[in-house]
Coordinates of C-alpha atoms and ligand atoms in Angstrom, one line a residue:
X1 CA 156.3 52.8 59.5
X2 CA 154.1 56.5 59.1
X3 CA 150.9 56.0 60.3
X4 CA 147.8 58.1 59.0
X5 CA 145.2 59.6 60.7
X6 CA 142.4 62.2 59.7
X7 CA 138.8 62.9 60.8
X8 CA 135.8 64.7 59.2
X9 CA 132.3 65.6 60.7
X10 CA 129.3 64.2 59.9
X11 CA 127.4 67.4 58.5
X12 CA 125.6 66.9 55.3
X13 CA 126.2 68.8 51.6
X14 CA 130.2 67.6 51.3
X15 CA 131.5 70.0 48.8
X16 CA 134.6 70.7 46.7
X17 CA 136.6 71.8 48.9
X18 CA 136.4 69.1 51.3
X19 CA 136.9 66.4 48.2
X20 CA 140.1 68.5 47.2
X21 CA 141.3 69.8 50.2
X22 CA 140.5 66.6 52.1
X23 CA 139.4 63.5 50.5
X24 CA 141.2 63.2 47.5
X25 CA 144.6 63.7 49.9
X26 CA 143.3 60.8 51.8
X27 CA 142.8 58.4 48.8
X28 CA 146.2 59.3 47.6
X29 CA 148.1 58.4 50.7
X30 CA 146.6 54.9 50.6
X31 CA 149.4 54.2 48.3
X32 CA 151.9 54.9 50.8
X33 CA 150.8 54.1 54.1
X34 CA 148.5 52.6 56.6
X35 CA 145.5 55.1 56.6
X36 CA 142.7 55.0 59.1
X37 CA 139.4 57.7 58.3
X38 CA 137.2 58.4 60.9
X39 CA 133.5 60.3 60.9
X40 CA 133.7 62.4 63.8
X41 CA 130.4 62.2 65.6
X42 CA 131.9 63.0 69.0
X43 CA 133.1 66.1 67.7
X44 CA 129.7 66.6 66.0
X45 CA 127.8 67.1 69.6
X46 CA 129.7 69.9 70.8
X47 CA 127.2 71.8 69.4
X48 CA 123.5 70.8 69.2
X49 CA 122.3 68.6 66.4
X50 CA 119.2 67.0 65.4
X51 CA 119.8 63.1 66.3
X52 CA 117.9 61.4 62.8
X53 CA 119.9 64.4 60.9
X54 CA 123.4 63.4 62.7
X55 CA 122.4 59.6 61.8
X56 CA 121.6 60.2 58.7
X57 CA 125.1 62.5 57.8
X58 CA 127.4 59.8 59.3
X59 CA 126.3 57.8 56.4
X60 CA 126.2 60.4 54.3
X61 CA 129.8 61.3 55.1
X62 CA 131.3 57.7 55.1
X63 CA 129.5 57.3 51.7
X64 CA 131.4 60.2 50.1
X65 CA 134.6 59.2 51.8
X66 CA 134.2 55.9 50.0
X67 CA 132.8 57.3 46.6
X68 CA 136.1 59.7 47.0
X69 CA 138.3 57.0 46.3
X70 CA 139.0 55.9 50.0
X71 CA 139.0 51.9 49.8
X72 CA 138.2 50.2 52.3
X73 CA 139.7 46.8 51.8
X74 CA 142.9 48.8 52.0
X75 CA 142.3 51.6 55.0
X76 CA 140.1 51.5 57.8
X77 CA 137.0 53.7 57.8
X78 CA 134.7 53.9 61.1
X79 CA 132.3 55.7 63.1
X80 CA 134.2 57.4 65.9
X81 CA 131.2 57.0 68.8
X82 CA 131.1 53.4 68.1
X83 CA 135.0 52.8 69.5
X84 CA 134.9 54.0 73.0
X85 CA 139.0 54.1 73.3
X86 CA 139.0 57.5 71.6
X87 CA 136.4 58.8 74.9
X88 CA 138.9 57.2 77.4
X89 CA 142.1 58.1 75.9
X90 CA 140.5 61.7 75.7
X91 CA 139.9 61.9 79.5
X92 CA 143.4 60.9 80.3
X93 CA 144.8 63.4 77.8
X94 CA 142.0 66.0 79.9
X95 CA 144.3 65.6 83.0
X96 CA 147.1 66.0 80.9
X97 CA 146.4 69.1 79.0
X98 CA 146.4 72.7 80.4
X99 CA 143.5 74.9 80.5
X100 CA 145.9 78.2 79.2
X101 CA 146.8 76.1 76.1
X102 CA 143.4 75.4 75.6
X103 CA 142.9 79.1 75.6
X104 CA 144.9 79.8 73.0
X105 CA 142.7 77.7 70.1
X106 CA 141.1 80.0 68.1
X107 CA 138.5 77.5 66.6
X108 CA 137.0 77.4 70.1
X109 CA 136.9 81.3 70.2
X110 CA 135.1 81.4 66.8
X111 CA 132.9 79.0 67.6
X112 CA 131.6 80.0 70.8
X113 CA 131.3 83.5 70.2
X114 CA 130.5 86.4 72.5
X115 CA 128.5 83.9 74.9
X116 CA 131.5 81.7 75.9
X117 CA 130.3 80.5 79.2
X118 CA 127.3 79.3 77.6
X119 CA 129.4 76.8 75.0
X120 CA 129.3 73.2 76.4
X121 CA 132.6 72.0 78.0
X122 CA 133.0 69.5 75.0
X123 CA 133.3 72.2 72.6
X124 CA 136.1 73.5 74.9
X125 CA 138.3 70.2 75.2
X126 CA 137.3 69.5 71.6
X127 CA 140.7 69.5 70.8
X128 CA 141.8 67.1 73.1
X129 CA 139.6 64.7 72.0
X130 CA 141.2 65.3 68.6
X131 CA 144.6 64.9 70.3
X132 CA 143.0 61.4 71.5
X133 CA 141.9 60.4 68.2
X134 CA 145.3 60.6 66.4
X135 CA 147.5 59.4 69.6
X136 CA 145.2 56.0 70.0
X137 CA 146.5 54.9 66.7
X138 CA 150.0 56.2 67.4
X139 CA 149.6 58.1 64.3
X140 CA 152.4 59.9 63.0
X141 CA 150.9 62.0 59.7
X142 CA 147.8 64.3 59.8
X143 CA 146.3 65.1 56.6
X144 CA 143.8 68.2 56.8
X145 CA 143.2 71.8 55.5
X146 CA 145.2 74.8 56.9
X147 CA 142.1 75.5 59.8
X148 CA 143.2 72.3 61.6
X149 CA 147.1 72.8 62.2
X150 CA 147.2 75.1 65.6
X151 CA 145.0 71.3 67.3
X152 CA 147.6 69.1 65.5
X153 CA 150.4 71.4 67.1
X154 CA 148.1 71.0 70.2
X155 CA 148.2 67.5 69.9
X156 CA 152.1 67.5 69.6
X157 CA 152.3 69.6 72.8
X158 CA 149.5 66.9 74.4
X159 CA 151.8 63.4 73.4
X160 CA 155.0 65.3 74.8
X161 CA 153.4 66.7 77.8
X162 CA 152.6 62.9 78.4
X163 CA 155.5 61.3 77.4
X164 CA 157.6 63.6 79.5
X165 CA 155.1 63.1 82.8
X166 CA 155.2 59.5 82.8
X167 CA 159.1 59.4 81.8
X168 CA 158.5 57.5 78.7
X169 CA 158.8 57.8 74.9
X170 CA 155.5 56.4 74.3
X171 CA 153.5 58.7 72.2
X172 CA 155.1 59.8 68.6
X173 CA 154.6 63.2 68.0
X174 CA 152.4 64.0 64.9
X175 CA 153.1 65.9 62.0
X176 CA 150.5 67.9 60.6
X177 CA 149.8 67.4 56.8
X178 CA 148.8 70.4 54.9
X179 CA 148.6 69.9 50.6
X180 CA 148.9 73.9 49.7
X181 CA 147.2 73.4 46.1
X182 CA 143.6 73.0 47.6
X183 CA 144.0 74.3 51.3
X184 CA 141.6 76.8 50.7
X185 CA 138.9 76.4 48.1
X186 CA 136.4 79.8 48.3
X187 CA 132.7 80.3 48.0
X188 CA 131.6 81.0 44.1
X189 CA 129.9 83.9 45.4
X190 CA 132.8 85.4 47.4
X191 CA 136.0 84.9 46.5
X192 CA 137.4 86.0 50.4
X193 CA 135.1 83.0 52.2
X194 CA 135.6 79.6 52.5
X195 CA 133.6 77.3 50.7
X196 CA 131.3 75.6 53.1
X197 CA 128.7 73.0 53.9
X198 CA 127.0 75.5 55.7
X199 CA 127.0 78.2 53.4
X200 CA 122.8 79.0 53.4
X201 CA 123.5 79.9 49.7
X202 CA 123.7 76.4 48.0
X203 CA 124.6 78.2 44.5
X204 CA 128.1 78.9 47.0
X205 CA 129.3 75.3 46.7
X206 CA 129.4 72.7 44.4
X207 CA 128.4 69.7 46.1
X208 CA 129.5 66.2 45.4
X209 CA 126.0 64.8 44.9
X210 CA 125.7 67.4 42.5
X211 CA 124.6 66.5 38.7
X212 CA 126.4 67.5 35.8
X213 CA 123.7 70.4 35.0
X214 CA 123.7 71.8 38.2
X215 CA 127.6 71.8 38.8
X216 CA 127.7 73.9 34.9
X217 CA 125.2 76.0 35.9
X218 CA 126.6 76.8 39.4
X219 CA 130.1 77.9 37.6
X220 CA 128.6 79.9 35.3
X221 CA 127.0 81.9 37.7
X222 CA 130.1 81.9 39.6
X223 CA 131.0 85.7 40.9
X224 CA 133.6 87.0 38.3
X225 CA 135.0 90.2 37.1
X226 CA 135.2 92.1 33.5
X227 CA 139.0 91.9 33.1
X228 CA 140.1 88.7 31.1
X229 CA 142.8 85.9 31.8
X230 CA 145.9 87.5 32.9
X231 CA 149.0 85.8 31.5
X232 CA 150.8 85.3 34.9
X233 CA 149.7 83.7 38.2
X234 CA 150.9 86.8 40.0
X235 CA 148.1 88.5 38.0
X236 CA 145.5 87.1 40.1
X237 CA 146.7 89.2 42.9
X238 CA 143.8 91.0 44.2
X239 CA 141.3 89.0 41.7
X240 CA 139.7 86.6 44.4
X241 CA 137.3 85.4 42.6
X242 CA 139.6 85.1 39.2
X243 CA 142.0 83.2 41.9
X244 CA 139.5 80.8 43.1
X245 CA 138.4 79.6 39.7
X246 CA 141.8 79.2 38.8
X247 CA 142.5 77.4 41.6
X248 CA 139.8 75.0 41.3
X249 CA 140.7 74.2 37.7
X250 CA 144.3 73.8 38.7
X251 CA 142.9 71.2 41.3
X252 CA 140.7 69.4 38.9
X253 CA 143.4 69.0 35.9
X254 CA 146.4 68.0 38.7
X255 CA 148.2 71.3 37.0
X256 CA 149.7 74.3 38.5
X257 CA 148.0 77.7 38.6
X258 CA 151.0 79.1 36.2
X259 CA 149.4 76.1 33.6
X260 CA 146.0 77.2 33.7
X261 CA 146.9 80.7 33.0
X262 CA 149.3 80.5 30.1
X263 CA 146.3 78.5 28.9
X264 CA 143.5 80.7 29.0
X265 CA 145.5 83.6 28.8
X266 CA 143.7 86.7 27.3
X267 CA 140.5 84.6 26.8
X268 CA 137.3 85.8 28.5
X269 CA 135.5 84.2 31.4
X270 CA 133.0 82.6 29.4
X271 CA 135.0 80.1 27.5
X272 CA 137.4 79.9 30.9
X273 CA 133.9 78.6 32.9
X274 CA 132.7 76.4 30.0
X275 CA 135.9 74.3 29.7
X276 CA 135.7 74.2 33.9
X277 CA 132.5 72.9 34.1
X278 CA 133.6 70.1 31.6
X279 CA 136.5 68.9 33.5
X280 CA 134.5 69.3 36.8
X281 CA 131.5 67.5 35.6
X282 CA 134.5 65.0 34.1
X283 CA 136.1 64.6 37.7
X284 CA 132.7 64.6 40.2
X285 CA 130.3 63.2 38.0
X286 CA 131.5 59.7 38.7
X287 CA 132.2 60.1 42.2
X288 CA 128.7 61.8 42.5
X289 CA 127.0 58.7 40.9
X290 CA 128.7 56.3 43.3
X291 CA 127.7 58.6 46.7
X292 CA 124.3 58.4 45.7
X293 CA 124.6 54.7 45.1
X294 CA 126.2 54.3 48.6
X295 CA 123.6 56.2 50.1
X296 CA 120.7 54.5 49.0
X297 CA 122.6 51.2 49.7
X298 CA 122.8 51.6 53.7
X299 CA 123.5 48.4 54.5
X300 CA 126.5 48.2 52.2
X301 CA 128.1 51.5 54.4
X302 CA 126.8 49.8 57.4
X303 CA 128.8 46.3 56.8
X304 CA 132.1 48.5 55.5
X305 CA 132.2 50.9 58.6
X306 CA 131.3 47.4 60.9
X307 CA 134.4 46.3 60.0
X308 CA 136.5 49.7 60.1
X309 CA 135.2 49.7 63.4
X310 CA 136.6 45.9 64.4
X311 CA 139.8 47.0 62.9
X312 CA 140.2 50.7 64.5
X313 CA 139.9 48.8 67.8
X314 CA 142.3 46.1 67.1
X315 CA 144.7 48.7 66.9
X316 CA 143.8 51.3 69.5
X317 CA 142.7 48.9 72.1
X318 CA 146.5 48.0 73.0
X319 CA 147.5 51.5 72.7
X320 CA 144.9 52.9 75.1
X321 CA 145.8 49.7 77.4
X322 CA 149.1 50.1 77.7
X323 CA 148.3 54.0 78.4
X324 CA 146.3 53.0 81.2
X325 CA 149.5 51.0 82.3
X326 CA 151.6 53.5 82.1
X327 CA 149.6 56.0 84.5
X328 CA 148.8 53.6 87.0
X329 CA 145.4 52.6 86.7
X330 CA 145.1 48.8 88.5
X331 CA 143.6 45.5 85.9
X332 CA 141.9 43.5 88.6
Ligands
AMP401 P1 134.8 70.2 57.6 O1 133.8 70.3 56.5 O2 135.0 71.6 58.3 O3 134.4 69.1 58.6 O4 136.2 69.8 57.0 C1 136.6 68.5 56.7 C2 137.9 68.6 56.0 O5 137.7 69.3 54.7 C3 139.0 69.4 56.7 O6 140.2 68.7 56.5 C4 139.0 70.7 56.1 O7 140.2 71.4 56.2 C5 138.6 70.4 54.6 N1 137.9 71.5 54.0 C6 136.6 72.0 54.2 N2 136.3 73.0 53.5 C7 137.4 73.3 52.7 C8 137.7 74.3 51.7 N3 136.8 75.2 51.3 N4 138.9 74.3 51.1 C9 139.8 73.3 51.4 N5 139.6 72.3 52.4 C10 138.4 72.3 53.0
LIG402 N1 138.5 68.8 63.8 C1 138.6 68.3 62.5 C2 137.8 69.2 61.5 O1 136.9 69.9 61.9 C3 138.1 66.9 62.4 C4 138.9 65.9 63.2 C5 138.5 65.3 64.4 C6 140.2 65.5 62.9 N2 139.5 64.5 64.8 C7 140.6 64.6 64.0 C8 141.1 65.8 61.9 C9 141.8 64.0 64.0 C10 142.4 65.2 62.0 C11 142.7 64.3 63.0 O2 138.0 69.2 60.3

């Protein structure tokens, strides 16, 4: 039986690309298999946050999880703090784990920067805790965007380093999920960067809370250039911003690129944007509406991620146990 597993942090403005390149994915493979979702507040604190703001985004985040179509009478959805095995499964995976492969991640060089001995440890074995978060569930399929695959492969390396110390076959070793359509959704203003939550430009992104008027006027101010619809996908070659728009649509409609182009091909930008806007509007609009109902509904996230919590722990609290079995530690 595939098991799935996938995190996201709680930082506010969720936008496009972490509905399509994310969310969406994760609603999908409810149909298939036993999914657990996690907001990853642990993760969160490996670089400083505001404590009310880091509150406040948990919800926010579990909210658009839920409003994204992940249901929770059929997946688990929890707060990752509030189920300590992920912490103690992390700290045996610490002394499992070797400081050169930790070297190697290059989410920890970008994110420390120039001043690496002044990032916090956590931000250094961040990716073990990642490893610990997928492993306590014996998870065996990783859904996330094309950034996160070098700390899946980590986490392979992790569950076979262990299993191989302790003579045992005990962790699976899990495969990273990557959906190519949406694995990289770019900014509206720069067709070469990501889109982000933490773009300072908010005309960038759209985000999910976004109303219909905002989200039409934010693509029709979206960077283009003069040159109309090219009639192949190959076109788009050097047209980032002609690529991204393309690719967004093709996301939205559940069509390929090559679809989208023999569509609009020789028509200008204008008419391109106005029929995107539609179908975006069409897609978000109702998932928008039901994040902000969530959101000012707190106790109704509250009672939902109460019980993804009771459930994440039914399942990881014999995993971590028999862990602890397995390297030695005495039950008294
Ligand atoms: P983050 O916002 O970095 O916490 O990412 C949460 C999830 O959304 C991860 O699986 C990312 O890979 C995915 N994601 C974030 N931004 C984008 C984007 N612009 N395009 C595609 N996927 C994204
Ligand atoms: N590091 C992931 C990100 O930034 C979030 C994450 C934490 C995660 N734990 C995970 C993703 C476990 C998949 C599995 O997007």
């Amino acid at each position: 039986m595939n098991r799935i597993f996938s995190g996201i942090q709680p930082s506010g403005n969720l936008q496009l690309g972490n509905y399509l390149g994310a969310i969406r994915n994760w609603a999908r493979m409810q149909d298939s298999h036993e999914c657990i979702y996690c907001v990853v507040d642990l993760h969160a604190i490996t670089v400083p946050q505001d404590p009310a703001e880091l509150r406040r985004a948990t919800r926010e985040v579990a909210a658009g999880v839920i409003a994204g179509g992940v249901d929770p009478d059929r997946s688990v959805i929890f707060v990752q703090s509030q189920a300590p095995e992920h912490a103690e499964l992390a700290w045996i995976l610490n002394c499992v784990a070797r400081l050169g492969w930790l070297n190697r991640m290059t989410q920890f060089k970008d994110k420390a920067g120039a001043d690496r001995d002044g990032a916090t440890v956590g931000l250094y074995t961040y990716p073990v805790l990642q490893a610990a978060d997928v492993l306590a569930y014996k998870a065996t399929d990783v859904p996330v965007g094309e950034d996160q695959k070098q700390h899946i492969e980590l986490a392979r390396d992790i569950a076979q380093a262990f299993n191989s110390m302790f003579d045992t076959d005990f962790f699976p070793l899990p495969e990273p999920r990557i959906q190519p359509e949406a694995a990289r959704i770019m900014s509206l203003r720069d067709g070469t960067r990501k889109m982000s939550k933490s773009d300072p430009s908010d005309y960038s992104r759209i985000n999910m809370t976004d109303g219909a008027d905002l989200i039409a006027r934010k693509i029709r101010r979206a960077k283009t250039d003069p040159a109309p619809l090219p009639d192949h996908a190959e076109a788009l070659e050097g047209r980032p911003e002609a690529r991204n728009l393309v690719t967004i649509y093709a996301a939205l409609a559940e069509v390929s690129q090559e679809t989208v182009v023999e569509r609009f091909a020789g028509k200008g930008f204008g008419i391109f944007k106005s029929e995107l806007a539609d179908l975006a509007v069409a897609v978000l609009g109702p998932i928008g509406e039901e994040m902000q109902r969530l959101m000012a509904a707190p106790d109704e996230v509250d009672a939902i991620l109460g019980r993804g919590n009771a459930r994440a722990r039914e399942i990881s609290g014999p995993i971590i146990r028999a862990a602890q079995d397995i390297v030695g530690f005495h039950r008294a």
